[in-house]
Amino acid sequence: MHAWPRPDVPSLPGDGLPLRLHDTATGEVRPTAPGPEARIYVCGITPYDATHMGHAATYVAFDLVQRVWLDAGLAVAYVQNVTDVDDPLLARALETGDDWMALADRETQLFREDMAALDVLPPKNYVGAVESIPAVLSYIAKLQATGAVYDIDGDLYFRVHADERFGSVANLSDDAMLAVFAERGGDPDRPGKEHPLDCLLWQLERPEEPSWDSPFGRGRPGWHIECTAIALDHLDSPLDVQGGGSDLAFPHHEMGASEAQVATGQWPYARHYTHAGMVRLDGEKMSKSRGNLVLVSRLRAADVDPAAIRLAILAHHYRGDWDWTEAGLTEAQDRLTTWRAAIAAMGAPSAESVLAGVRRHLSDDLDAPGALAVIDRWAEDTRLRAGGPGAEDAAAGPLVRDVALALLGVRL
Ligand code: 5CA
Ligand code: ZN
């Protein structure tokens, strides 16, 4: 599958800083990516509806990871998937009478356009689940060879406790795991399961559903193994970062890590499991299933500057949950206007401390609000000096423009 066009990234003077990032598994902010190439897998969309601000915020957060790594001189191997066959997509297609493939193609294309508009750097490999079925089959076979697979009426299940470290990504209690599993696509109560948390690897063909030939019978893959297989098919393990929204920590990233650890015999699957907080609307998680959506495409159609959308996101630390509001967008638009005026103003003070400050904040667990405050102070300084005497640096405006674009993805 193709991704979207790569926006320009200006190179900045001096050296970027190594990125420290929060890891859900250990609860710590730790250094990332010790090698010359950083490897990241970020869970992509299930394309049955348009990109909302929650998706946008998650992909902008991981875009910052990529930007900080590039600035630090690392090569970045970034893989993102498209869950182009899964229960919610098929259910939506059935509901609307759409062809499931046409629905997935349409929404994936809209997502590409939204990401390009938001200046999100594309992944190196953008990979669909459907095109990855051969990889999925090979990882199921590997799991089978370890004895970690059993079947119920022909459907294949992974014994999650075949991984002795199962549970150590999200660190939930048994009760919490069971409750969340049932809420997020799991089937804890299916008769015949050896353990309620065991997860589906391959589901035999059902009426009205797409299916593929396999050594295990015609059917389709379970959700978690799709991401595991796509990641390991394109990236050496351990990954430096497995990323996604916090709603994926359990079960998705927990199950994926255990599948990978059993299939490869290697621990850890990822050195960091990093999760973005949930964006809410009126206090409720924004979600396609709830339908309480603010869509990127709708804002774009209303001529909202994508740089303002990005600034509205970056005003919140990626790890916290937050509410999308009109007031937040207005504030971001005002900030954009102020910054644009400052970079065009005569008499701007030197911006070297802006570069250093933005680098320092972003390298410390992506502290985007701290980085915005650095540019705010410089813009305010510039305004106060306008027309007055004082040290002037003609290179300052262009440098701030480059810092904002290269590190924050904000086009001034
Ligand atoms: N296709 C799977 C991952 S393999 C999936 O979760 N798709 S999704 O379309 O539901 O979500 C895409 C990404 O956006 C995921 O990383 C998810 O965690 C994140 N996400 C979904 N809703 C929100 C939200 N309200 N706030 C922040 N991130 C969100
Ligand atoms: Zn995933």
CSV table of C-alpha atoms and ligand atoms in Angstrom, one decimal:
chain,number,residue,atom,x,y,z
A,1,MET,CA,0.0,0.0,0.0
A,2,HIS,CA,1.3,3.5,-0.6
A,3,ALA,CA,1.6,6.1,2.1
A,4,TRP,CA,1.3,9.9,1.5
A,5,PRO,CA,3.7,12.4,0.1
A,6,ARG,CA,6.6,13.4,2.4
A,7,PRO,CA,6.6,17.0,3.4
A,8,ASP,CA,9.9,18.9,3.5
A,9,VAL,CA,11.9,18.9,6.7
A,10,PRO,CA,14.4,21.7,7.0
A,11,SER,CA,17.7,20.7,8.6
A,12,LEU,CA,18.6,22.6,11.7
A,13,PRO,CA,22.0,23.9,12.8
A,14,GLY,CA,23.9,22.0,15.6
A,15,ASP,CA,22.9,18.6,17.0
A,16,GLY,CA,19.5,17.4,18.1
A,17,LEU,CA,19.1,15.6,21.5
A,18,PRO,CA,18.5,12.0,22.1
A,19,LEU,CA,14.8,11.2,22.8
A,20,ARG,CA,13.6,10.1,26.3
A,21,LEU,CA,10.1,8.7,26.1
A,22,HIS,CA,7.5,7.2,28.5
A,23,ASP,CA,7.2,3.4,28.5
A,24,THR,CA,3.9,2.0,29.7
A,25,ALA,CA,5.5,-1.4,30.6
A,26,THR,CA,7.9,0.1,33.1
A,27,GLY,CA,6.1,3.3,33.9
A,28,GLU,CA,9.3,5.2,33.3
A,29,VAL,CA,10.6,7.9,31.0
A,30,ARG,CA,13.7,6.3,29.5
A,31,PRO,CA,16.2,6.9,26.6
A,32,THR,CA,15.1,5.5,23.3
A,33,ALA,CA,16.8,4.0,20.2
A,34,PRO,CA,20.3,3.2,21.1
A,35,GLY,CA,21.3,2.2,17.6
A,36,PRO,CA,21.9,4.3,14.4
A,37,GLU,CA,18.5,3.2,13.1
A,38,ALA,CA,15.4,3.7,15.2
A,39,ARG,CA,12.5,1.2,14.6
A,40,ILE,CA,8.9,2.2,15.3
A,41,TYR,CA,5.6,0.6,14.6
A,42,VAL,CA,2.5,2.7,15.1
A,43,CYS,CA,-0.9,1.1,14.9
A,44,GLY,CA,-2.9,2.6,12.0
A,45,ILE,CA,-6.5,3.2,11.4
A,46,THR,CA,-9.4,0.8,10.9
A,47,PRO,CA,-10.7,2.6,7.8
A,48,TYR,CA,-14.5,2.6,8.2
A,49,ASP,CA,-14.9,6.3,9.0
A,50,ALA,CA,-13.0,9.5,8.6
A,51,THR,CA,-10.0,10.7,10.6
A,52,HIS,CA,-11.1,12.4,13.8
A,53,MET,CA,-9.1,14.6,16.2
A,54,GLY,CA,-8.3,11.6,18.4
A,55,HIS,CA,-6.6,9.9,15.5
A,56,ALA,CA,-4.9,13.1,14.4
A,57,ALA,CA,-3.5,13.7,17.9
A,58,THR,CA,-2.1,10.2,18.2
A,59,TYR,CA,-0.4,10.4,14.8
A,60,VAL,CA,0.9,13.9,15.5
A,61,ALA,CA,2.4,12.6,18.8
A,62,PHE,CA,4.3,9.8,17.0
A,63,ASP,CA,5.2,12.3,14.2
A,64,LEU,CA,7.1,14.2,16.9
A,65,VAL,CA,9.0,11.0,17.8
A,66,GLN,CA,10.1,10.7,14.2
A,67,ARG,CA,11.0,14.4,14.0
A,68,VAL,CA,13.1,14.3,17.2
A,69,TRP,CA,14.9,11.2,16.0
A,70,LEU,CA,15.7,12.7,12.6
A,71,ASP,CA,17.0,15.8,14.2
A,72,ALA,CA,19.2,13.7,16.4
A,73,GLY,CA,20.8,12.2,13.2
A,74,LEU,CA,19.1,8.8,13.4
A,75,ALA,CA,17.7,6.9,10.4
A,76,VAL,CA,14.1,6.1,11.1
A,77,ALA,CA,12.3,2.9,10.0
A,78,TYR,CA,8.6,3.7,10.6
A,79,VAL,CA,5.9,1.1,9.8
A,80,GLN,CA,2.2,1.8,10.1
A,81,ASN,CA,-0.6,-0.6,9.3
A,82,VAL,CA,-4.1,-0.2,8.0
A,83,THR,CA,-6.6,-2.7,9.5
A,84,ASP,CA,-8.4,-3.1,6.2
A,85,VAL,CA,-10.2,-6.2,7.3
A,86,ASP,CA,-11.7,-6.5,10.8
A,87,ASP,CA,-15.0,-6.8,12.6
A,88,PRO,CA,-16.0,-3.1,12.9
A,89,LEU,CA,-15.1,-2.4,9.2
A,90,LEU,CA,-17.2,-5.4,8.0
A,91,ALA,CA,-20.0,-4.5,10.3
A,92,ARG,CA,-20.1,-0.9,9.0
A,93,ALA,CA,-20.1,-2.1,5.4
A,94,LEU,CA,-23.0,-4.5,6.1
A,95,GLU,CA,-24.9,-1.7,7.8
A,96,THR,CA,-24.5,0.8,5.0
A,97,GLY,CA,-24.6,-1.7,2.1
A,98,ASP,CA,-21.1,-0.6,1.0
A,99,ASP,CA,-18.6,-2.9,-0.5
A,100,TRP,CA,-16.1,-3.4,2.4
A,101,MET,CA,-13.1,-3.0,0.2
A,102,ALA,CA,-14.4,0.2,-1.4
A,103,LEU,CA,-15.2,1.6,2.1
A,104,ALA,CA,-11.7,0.8,3.3
A,105,ASP,CA,-10.1,2.3,0.2
A,106,ARG,CA,-12.1,5.4,0.4
A,107,GLU,CA,-11.4,6.1,4.1
A,108,THR,CA,-7.8,5.2,3.8
A,109,GLN,CA,-7.4,7.7,1.0
A,110,LEU,CA,-9.1,10.4,3.1
A,111,PHE,CA,-6.8,9.5,6.0
A,112,ARG,CA,-3.7,10.0,3.6
A,113,GLU,CA,-5.1,13.4,2.6
A,114,ASP,CA,-5.6,14.4,6.2
A,115,MET,CA,-2.1,13.3,7.3
A,116,ALA,CA,-0.6,15.1,4.4
A,117,ALA,CA,-2.5,18.3,5.2
A,118,LEU,CA,-1.3,18.0,8.8
A,119,ASP,CA,2.3,17.7,7.7
A,120,VAL,CA,2.6,14.3,9.4
A,121,LEU,CA,5.7,12.5,8.0
A,122,PRO,CA,4.7,9.3,6.3
A,123,PRO,CA,5.8,5.9,7.5
A,124,LYS,CA,8.4,4.2,5.3
A,125,ASN,CA,6.1,1.2,5.0
A,126,TYR,CA,2.4,1.6,5.0
A,127,VAL,CA,1.0,-1.8,5.1
A,128,GLY,CA,-2.5,-3.2,4.8
A,129,ALA,CA,-3.7,-6.3,6.7
A,130,VAL,CA,-5.1,-7.9,3.6
A,131,GLU,CA,-1.9,-7.7,1.7
A,132,SER,CA,-0.1,-9.2,4.8
A,133,ILE,CA,-2.1,-12.4,5.1
A,134,PRO,CA,0.8,-14.5,3.9
A,135,ALA,CA,2.9,-13.0,6.7
A,136,VAL,CA,0.1,-13.6,9.2
A,137,LEU,CA,-0.1,-17.2,8.1
A,138,SER,CA,3.6,-17.7,8.6
A,139,TYR,CA,3.5,-16.2,12.2
A,140,ILE,CA,0.5,-18.4,13.1
A,141,ALA,CA,2.6,-21.4,11.8
A,142,LYS,CA,5.5,-20.3,14.0
A,143,LEU,CA,3.2,-20.1,17.0
A,144,GLN,CA,1.8,-23.5,16.2
A,145,ALA,CA,5.3,-25.0,16.1
A,146,THR,CA,5.8,-23.8,19.7
A,147,GLY,CA,2.6,-25.6,20.9
A,148,ALA,CA,0.9,-22.3,21.8
A,149,VAL,CA,-2.1,-22.7,19.5
A,150,TYR,CA,-5.4,-24.7,20.0
A,151,ASP,CA,-8.6,-24.7,18.1
A,152,ILE,CA,-12.2,-24.4,18.9
A,153,ASP,CA,-14.5,-25.6,16.1
A,154,GLY,CA,-11.7,-24.8,13.7
A,155,ASP,CA,-11.0,-21.3,14.9
A,156,LEU,CA,-7.4,-20.9,16.2
A,157,TYR,CA,-6.5,-19.4,19.5
A,158,PHE,CA,-3.2,-18.3,21.1
A,159,ARG,CA,-2.5,-19.4,24.6
A,160,VAL,CA,-1.5,-16.1,26.0
A,161,HIS,CA,0.2,-17.7,29.0
A,162,ALA,CA,2.6,-19.5,26.7
A,163,ASP,CA,4.4,-16.2,27.2
A,164,GLU,CA,5.5,-16.1,30.8
A,165,ARG,CA,5.6,-12.3,30.6
A,166,PHE,CA,2.0,-12.0,29.5
A,167,GLY,CA,0.5,-9.0,31.4
A,168,SER,CA,3.7,-7.0,31.7
A,169,VAL,CA,2.9,-4.4,29.0
A,170,ALA,CA,-0.3,-2.9,30.4
A,171,ASN,CA,0.2,-4.2,34.0
A,172,LEU,CA,-3.5,-4.7,34.6
A,173,SER,CA,-5.0,-6.9,37.3
A,174,ASP,CA,-6.7,-10.1,36.1
A,175,ASP,CA,-10.1,-8.6,36.7
A,176,ALA,CA,-9.2,-5.4,34.8
A,177,MET,CA,-7.8,-7.5,31.9
A,178,LEU,CA,-11.0,-9.5,31.7
A,179,ALA,CA,-13.3,-6.5,31.8
A,180,VAL,CA,-11.3,-4.6,29.2
A,181,PHE,CA,-10.9,-7.6,26.9
A,182,ALA,CA,-14.6,-8.0,26.7
A,183,GLU,CA,-15.1,-4.3,25.9
A,184,ARG,CA,-12.4,-4.2,23.2
A,185,GLY,CA,-13.3,-6.9,20.8
A,186,GLY,CA,-12.3,-9.9,22.9
A,187,ASP,CA,-14.4,-13.1,23.6
A,188,PRO,CA,-13.7,-14.1,27.2
A,189,ASP,CA,-16.9,-16.2,27.5
A,190,ARG,CA,-16.6,-18.3,24.4
A,191,PRO,CA,-17.2,-21.9,25.5
A,192,GLY,CA,-14.2,-24.2,24.9
A,193,LYS,CA,-11.5,-21.6,25.7
A,194,GLU,CA,-8.7,-22.8,27.9
A,195,HIS,CA,-8.3,-19.4,29.4
A,196,PRO,CA,-10.8,-16.5,28.9
A,197,LEU,CA,-8.0,-14.1,27.7
A,198,ASP,CA,-6.6,-16.4,25.0
A,199,CYS,CA,-6.9,-14.5,21.7
A,200,LEU,CA,-8.1,-15.4,18.3
A,201,LEU,CA,-5.5,-15.9,15.6
A,202,TRP,CA,-7.6,-17.3,12.7
A,203,GLN,CA,-11.3,-17.4,12.3
A,204,LEU,CA,-12.9,-19.8,9.9
A,205,GLU,CA,-15.0,-18.4,7.0
A,206,ARG,CA,-18.4,-17.1,8.0
A,207,PRO,CA,-21.4,-16.4,5.8
A,208,GLU,CA,-21.2,-12.9,4.1
A,209,GLU,CA,-17.6,-12.3,5.2
A,210,PRO,CA,-14.5,-12.2,3.2
A,211,SER,CA,-12.1,-15.1,3.6
A,212,TRP,CA,-8.7,-16.4,2.3
A,213,ASP,CA,-7.3,-19.8,1.7
A,214,SER,CA,-4.9,-21.1,4.4
A,215,PRO,CA,-3.4,-24.3,5.7
A,216,PHE,CA,-5.8,-23.8,8.6
A,217,GLY,CA,-8.9,-23.7,6.4
A,218,ARG,CA,-10.5,-20.7,4.6
A,219,GLY,CA,-10.9,-17.8,6.9
A,220,ARG,CA,-9.5,-14.5,8.1
A,221,PRO,CA,-7.0,-13.3,10.7
A,222,GLY,CA,-7.6,-12.1,14.2
A,223,TRP,CA,-6.7,-8.5,14.9
A,224,HIS,CA,-3.6,-8.7,17.1
A,225,ILE,CA,-1.7,-11.2,15.0
A,226,GLU,CA,-2.1,-8.8,12.0
A,227,CYS,CA,-0.1,-6.1,13.7
A,228,THR,CA,2.5,-8.5,15.1
A,229,ALA,CA,3.1,-10.1,11.7
A,230,ILE,CA,3.3,-6.8,9.8
A,231,ALA,CA,5.7,-5.3,12.4
A,232,LEU,CA,8.0,-8.3,12.4
A,233,ASP,CA,7.8,-8.7,8.6
A,234,HIS,CA,9.2,-5.2,8.2
A,235,LEU,CA,11.3,-4.5,11.3
A,236,ASP,CA,13.9,-6.4,13.2
A,237,SER,CA,13.0,-7.0,16.8
A,238,PRO,CA,13.3,-5.5,19.3
A,239,LEU,CA,11.3,-2.5,18.0
A,240,ASP,CA,12.4,0.7,19.7
A,241,VAL,CA,8.8,1.9,20.0
A,242,GLN,CA,5.4,0.2,19.7
A,243,GLY,CA,3.0,3.1,19.6
A,244,GLY,CA,-0.7,3.8,19.5
A,245,GLY,CA,-3.4,5.4,21.6
A,246,SER,CA,-3.8,4.3,25.2
A,247,ASP,CA,-6.9,2.3,24.3
A,248,LEU,CA,-4.5,-0.1,22.6
A,249,ALA,CA,-2.3,-0.9,25.6
A,250,PHE,CA,-4.7,-3.7,26.5
A,251,PRO,CA,-5.5,-6.0,24.9
A,252,HIS,CA,-3.9,-5.1,21.6
A,253,HIS,CA,-0.3,-4.4,22.5
A,254,GLU,CA,-0.3,-6.9,25.4
A,255,MET,CA,-1.4,-9.7,23.0
A,256,GLY,CA,0.8,-8.5,20.2
A,257,ALA,CA,3.9,-8.5,22.4
A,258,SER,CA,3.2,-12.0,23.7
A,259,GLU,CA,2.5,-13.4,20.3
A,260,ALA,CA,5.8,-11.9,19.0
A,261,GLN,CA,7.8,-13.1,22.1
A,262,VAL,CA,6.6,-16.6,21.7
A,263,ALA,CA,7.0,-16.7,17.9
A,264,THR,CA,10.5,-15.3,17.9
A,265,GLY,CA,11.7,-16.6,21.3
A,266,GLN,CA,13.0,-13.1,22.0
A,267,TRP,CA,12.2,-10.6,24.7
A,268,PRO,CA,11.4,-7.8,24.6
A,269,TYR,CA,9.3,-7.4,21.4
A,270,ALA,CA,9.6,-3.6,22.0
A,271,ARG,CA,11.8,-1.6,24.2
A,272,HIS,CA,9.2,1.1,24.6
A,273,TYR,CA,5.4,0.8,24.6
A,274,THR,CA,4.3,4.3,24.2
A,275,HIS,CA,0.7,5.5,24.4
A,276,ALA,CA,-1.1,8.7,23.5
A,277,GLY,CA,-3.9,9.9,25.7
A,278,MET,CA,-7.5,9.9,24.5
A,279,VAL,CA,-9.1,13.0,23.0
A,280,ARG,CA,-12.6,13.5,24.2
A,281,LEU,CA,-15.6,15.6,23.1
A,282,ASP,CA,-17.7,16.9,25.9
A,283,GLY,CA,-16.0,14.6,28.3
A,284,GLU,CA,-16.5,11.4,26.3
A,285,LYS,CA,-13.8,9.6,24.3
A,286,MET,CA,-14.1,10.6,20.7
A,287,SER,CA,-14.8,7.4,18.8
A,288,LYS,CA,-16.2,6.1,15.5
A,289,SER,CA,-18.5,3.7,17.4
A,290,ARG,CA,-19.9,6.6,19.6
A,291,GLY,CA,-20.1,8.9,16.6
A,292,ASN,CA,-19.1,12.0,18.6
A,293,LEU,CA,-16.5,13.1,16.0
A,294,VAL,CA,-14.7,16.3,15.0
A,295,LEU,CA,-13.3,15.3,11.6
A,296,VAL,CA,-10.0,16.7,10.2
A,297,SER,CA,-11.5,16.7,6.8
A,298,ARG,CA,-14.5,18.8,7.9
A,299,LEU,CA,-12.3,21.4,9.5
A,300,ARG,CA,-10.2,21.5,6.3
A,301,ALA,CA,-13.3,21.9,4.2
A,302,ALA,CA,-14.2,24.8,6.5
A,303,ASP,CA,-10.8,26.4,5.6
A,304,VAL,CA,-9.3,25.9,9.0
A,305,ASP,CA,-5.5,26.2,8.6
A,306,PRO,CA,-4.0,22.7,9.2
A,307,ALA,CA,-1.2,24.4,11.1
A,308,ALA,CA,-3.8,25.7,13.6
A,309,ILE,CA,-5.2,22.1,14.0
A,310,ARG,CA,-1.7,20.9,14.8
A,311,LEU,CA,-1.1,23.7,17.3
A,312,ALA,CA,-4.4,22.9,19.0
A,313,ILE,CA,-3.2,19.3,19.4
A,314,LEU,CA,0.3,20.3,20.5
A,315,ALA,CA,-1.0,22.5,23.3
A,316,HIS,CA,-1.7,19.3,25.2
A,317,HIS,CA,0.9,16.9,26.4
A,318,TYR,CA,0.5,13.7,24.4
A,319,ARG,CA,0.1,11.4,27.4
A,320,GLY,CA,-2.9,13.0,29.0
A,321,ASP,CA,-6.5,12.7,28.0
A,322,TRP,CA,-8.0,16.1,26.9
A,323,ASP,CA,-11.1,17.6,25.4
A,324,TRP,CA,-11.2,19.0,21.9
A,325,THR,CA,-13.0,22.4,22.1
A,326,GLU,CA,-13.8,25.3,19.9
A,327,ALA,CA,-11.9,27.6,22.4
A,328,GLY,CA,-8.8,25.4,22.0
A,329,LEU,CA,-8.9,25.8,18.2
A,330,THR,CA,-9.4,29.6,18.5
A,331,GLU,CA,-6.4,29.8,20.8
A,332,ALA,CA,-4.4,27.9,18.4
A,333,GLN,CA,-5.4,30.2,15.5
A,334,ASP,CA,-4.4,33.2,17.6
A,335,ARG,CA,-1.1,31.6,18.4
A,336,LEU,CA,-0.5,31.0,14.8
A,337,THR,CA,-1.2,34.6,13.9
A,338,THR,CA,1.1,35.8,16.6
A,339,TRP,CA,4.0,33.6,15.6
A,340,ARG,CA,3.6,34.4,11.9
A,341,ALA,CA,3.6,38.1,12.7
A,342,ALA,CA,6.8,37.6,14.9
A,343,ILE,CA,8.8,35.8,12.2
A,344,ALA,CA,7.9,38.6,9.7
A,345,ALA,CA,8.7,41.4,12.1
A,346,MET,CA,11.8,43.5,12.0
A,347,GLY,CA,13.9,43.6,15.2
A,348,ALA,CA,13.5,40.1,16.3
A,349,PRO,CA,15.9,39.0,19.0
A,350,SER,CA,18.2,36.0,18.4
A,351,ALA,CA,16.5,32.7,18.1
A,352,GLU,CA,19.3,30.3,19.1
A,353,SER,CA,17.7,29.8,22.5
A,354,VAL,CA,14.4,29.0,20.7
A,355,LEU,CA,16.1,26.1,18.9
A,356,ALA,CA,17.8,24.9,22.1
A,357,GLY,CA,14.6,25.2,24.1
A,358,VAL,CA,12.4,23.5,21.7
A,359,ARG,CA,14.9,20.6,21.4
A,360,ARG,CA,15.2,20.3,25.1
A,361,HIS,CA,11.4,20.2,25.7
A,362,LEU,CA,10.6,17.7,22.9
A,363,SER,CA,13.5,15.4,23.8
A,364,ASP,CA,12.0,15.2,27.3
A,365,ASP,CA,9.1,12.9,26.6
A,366,LEU,CA,7.7,15.1,23.8
A,367,ASP,CA,6.9,18.1,26.0
A,368,ALA,CA,5.1,20.0,23.2
A,369,PRO,CA,3.4,22.5,25.5
A,370,GLY,CA,6.8,23.4,26.9
A,371,ALA,CA,8.1,23.8,23.3
A,372,LEU,CA,5.2,26.1,22.3
A,373,ALA,CA,5.9,28.2,25.4
A,374,VAL,CA,9.5,28.8,24.2
A,375,ILE,CA,8.3,30.1,20.9
A,376,ASP,CA,5.5,32.1,22.6
A,377,ARG,CA,8.1,33.9,24.7
A,378,TRP,CA,10.3,34.7,21.7
A,379,ALA,CA,7.2,36.0,19.8
A,380,GLU,CA,6.3,38.2,22.8
A,381,ASP,CA,9.9,39.5,23.0
A,382,THR,CA,9.8,40.3,19.4
A,383,ARG,CA,6.5,42.2,19.8
A,384,LEU,CA,7.8,44.2,22.7
A,385,ARG,CA,10.9,45.2,20.7
A,386,ALA,CA,9.1,46.1,17.5
A,387,GLY,CA,10.3,49.4,16.2
A,388,GLY,CA,12.5,50.0,19.3
A,389,PRO,CA,16.3,49.8,19.7
A,390,GLY,CA,18.0,46.5,20.7
A,391,ALA,CA,20.0,43.6,19.3
A,392,GLU,CA,18.4,42.5,16.1
A,393,ASP,CA,19.0,39.3,14.3
A,394,ALA,CA,17.8,39.1,10.7
A,395,ALA,CA,18.3,35.3,10.8
A,396,ALA,CA,16.0,34.9,13.7
A,397,GLY,CA,12.6,34.8,11.9
A,398,PRO,CA,13.8,32.2,9.3
A,399,LEU,CA,15.3,30.1,12.0
A,400,VAL,CA,12.1,30.0,14.1
A,401,ARG,CA,10.2,29.1,10.9
A,402,ASP,CA,12.6,26.2,10.4
A,403,VAL,CA,12.4,25.1,14.0
A,404,ALA,CA,8.6,25.1,14.0
A,405,LEU,CA,8.4,23.1,10.8
A,406,ALA,CA,11.3,20.6,11.4
A,407,LEU,CA,10.5,19.8,15.0
A,408,LEU,CA,6.8,20.6,15.5
A,409,GLY,CA,5.6,20.2,12.0
A,410,VAL,CA,3.9,23.6,12.2
A,411,ARG,CA,4.1,25.5,8.9
A,412,LEU,CA,4.5,29.2,9.6
B,1,5CA,N1,-6.6,-0.3,13.6
B,1,5CA,C1,-6.5,-0.4,15.0
B,1,5CA,C2,-5.1,-0.4,15.5
B,1,5CA,S1,-4.2,-1.8,14.8
B,1,5CA,C3,-7.2,0.9,15.6
B,1,5CA,O1,-7.2,1.0,16.8
B,1,5CA,N2,-7.8,1.7,14.7
B,1,5CA,S2,-8.6,3.0,15.1
B,1,5CA,O2,-9.0,3.6,13.8
B,1,5CA,O3,-9.6,2.7,16.0
B,1,5CA,O4,-7.6,4.0,15.8
B,1,5CA,C4,-6.4,4.4,15.2
B,1,5CA,C5,-5.5,5.0,16.2
B,1,5CA,O5,-6.1,6.2,16.8
B,1,5CA,C6,-5.1,4.1,17.3
B,1,5CA,O6,-3.7,4.3,17.7
B,1,5CA,C7,-6.0,4.5,18.4
B,1,5CA,O7,-5.4,4.2,19.7
B,1,5CA,C8,-6.1,6.0,18.2
B,1,5CA,N3,-7.3,6.6,18.7
B,1,5CA,C9,-8.6,6.2,18.5
B,1,5CA,N4,-9.5,7.0,19.2
B,1,5CA,C10,-8.7,8.0,19.8
B,1,5CA,C11,-9.0,9.1,20.6
B,1,5CA,N5,-10.2,9.5,20.9
B,1,5CA,N6,-8.0,9.9,21.1
B,1,5CA,C12,-6.7,9.5,20.8
B,1,5CA,N7,-6.4,8.5,20.0
B,1,5CA,C13,-7.3,7.7,19.5
B,2,ZN,ZN,-2.4,-2.5,15.8
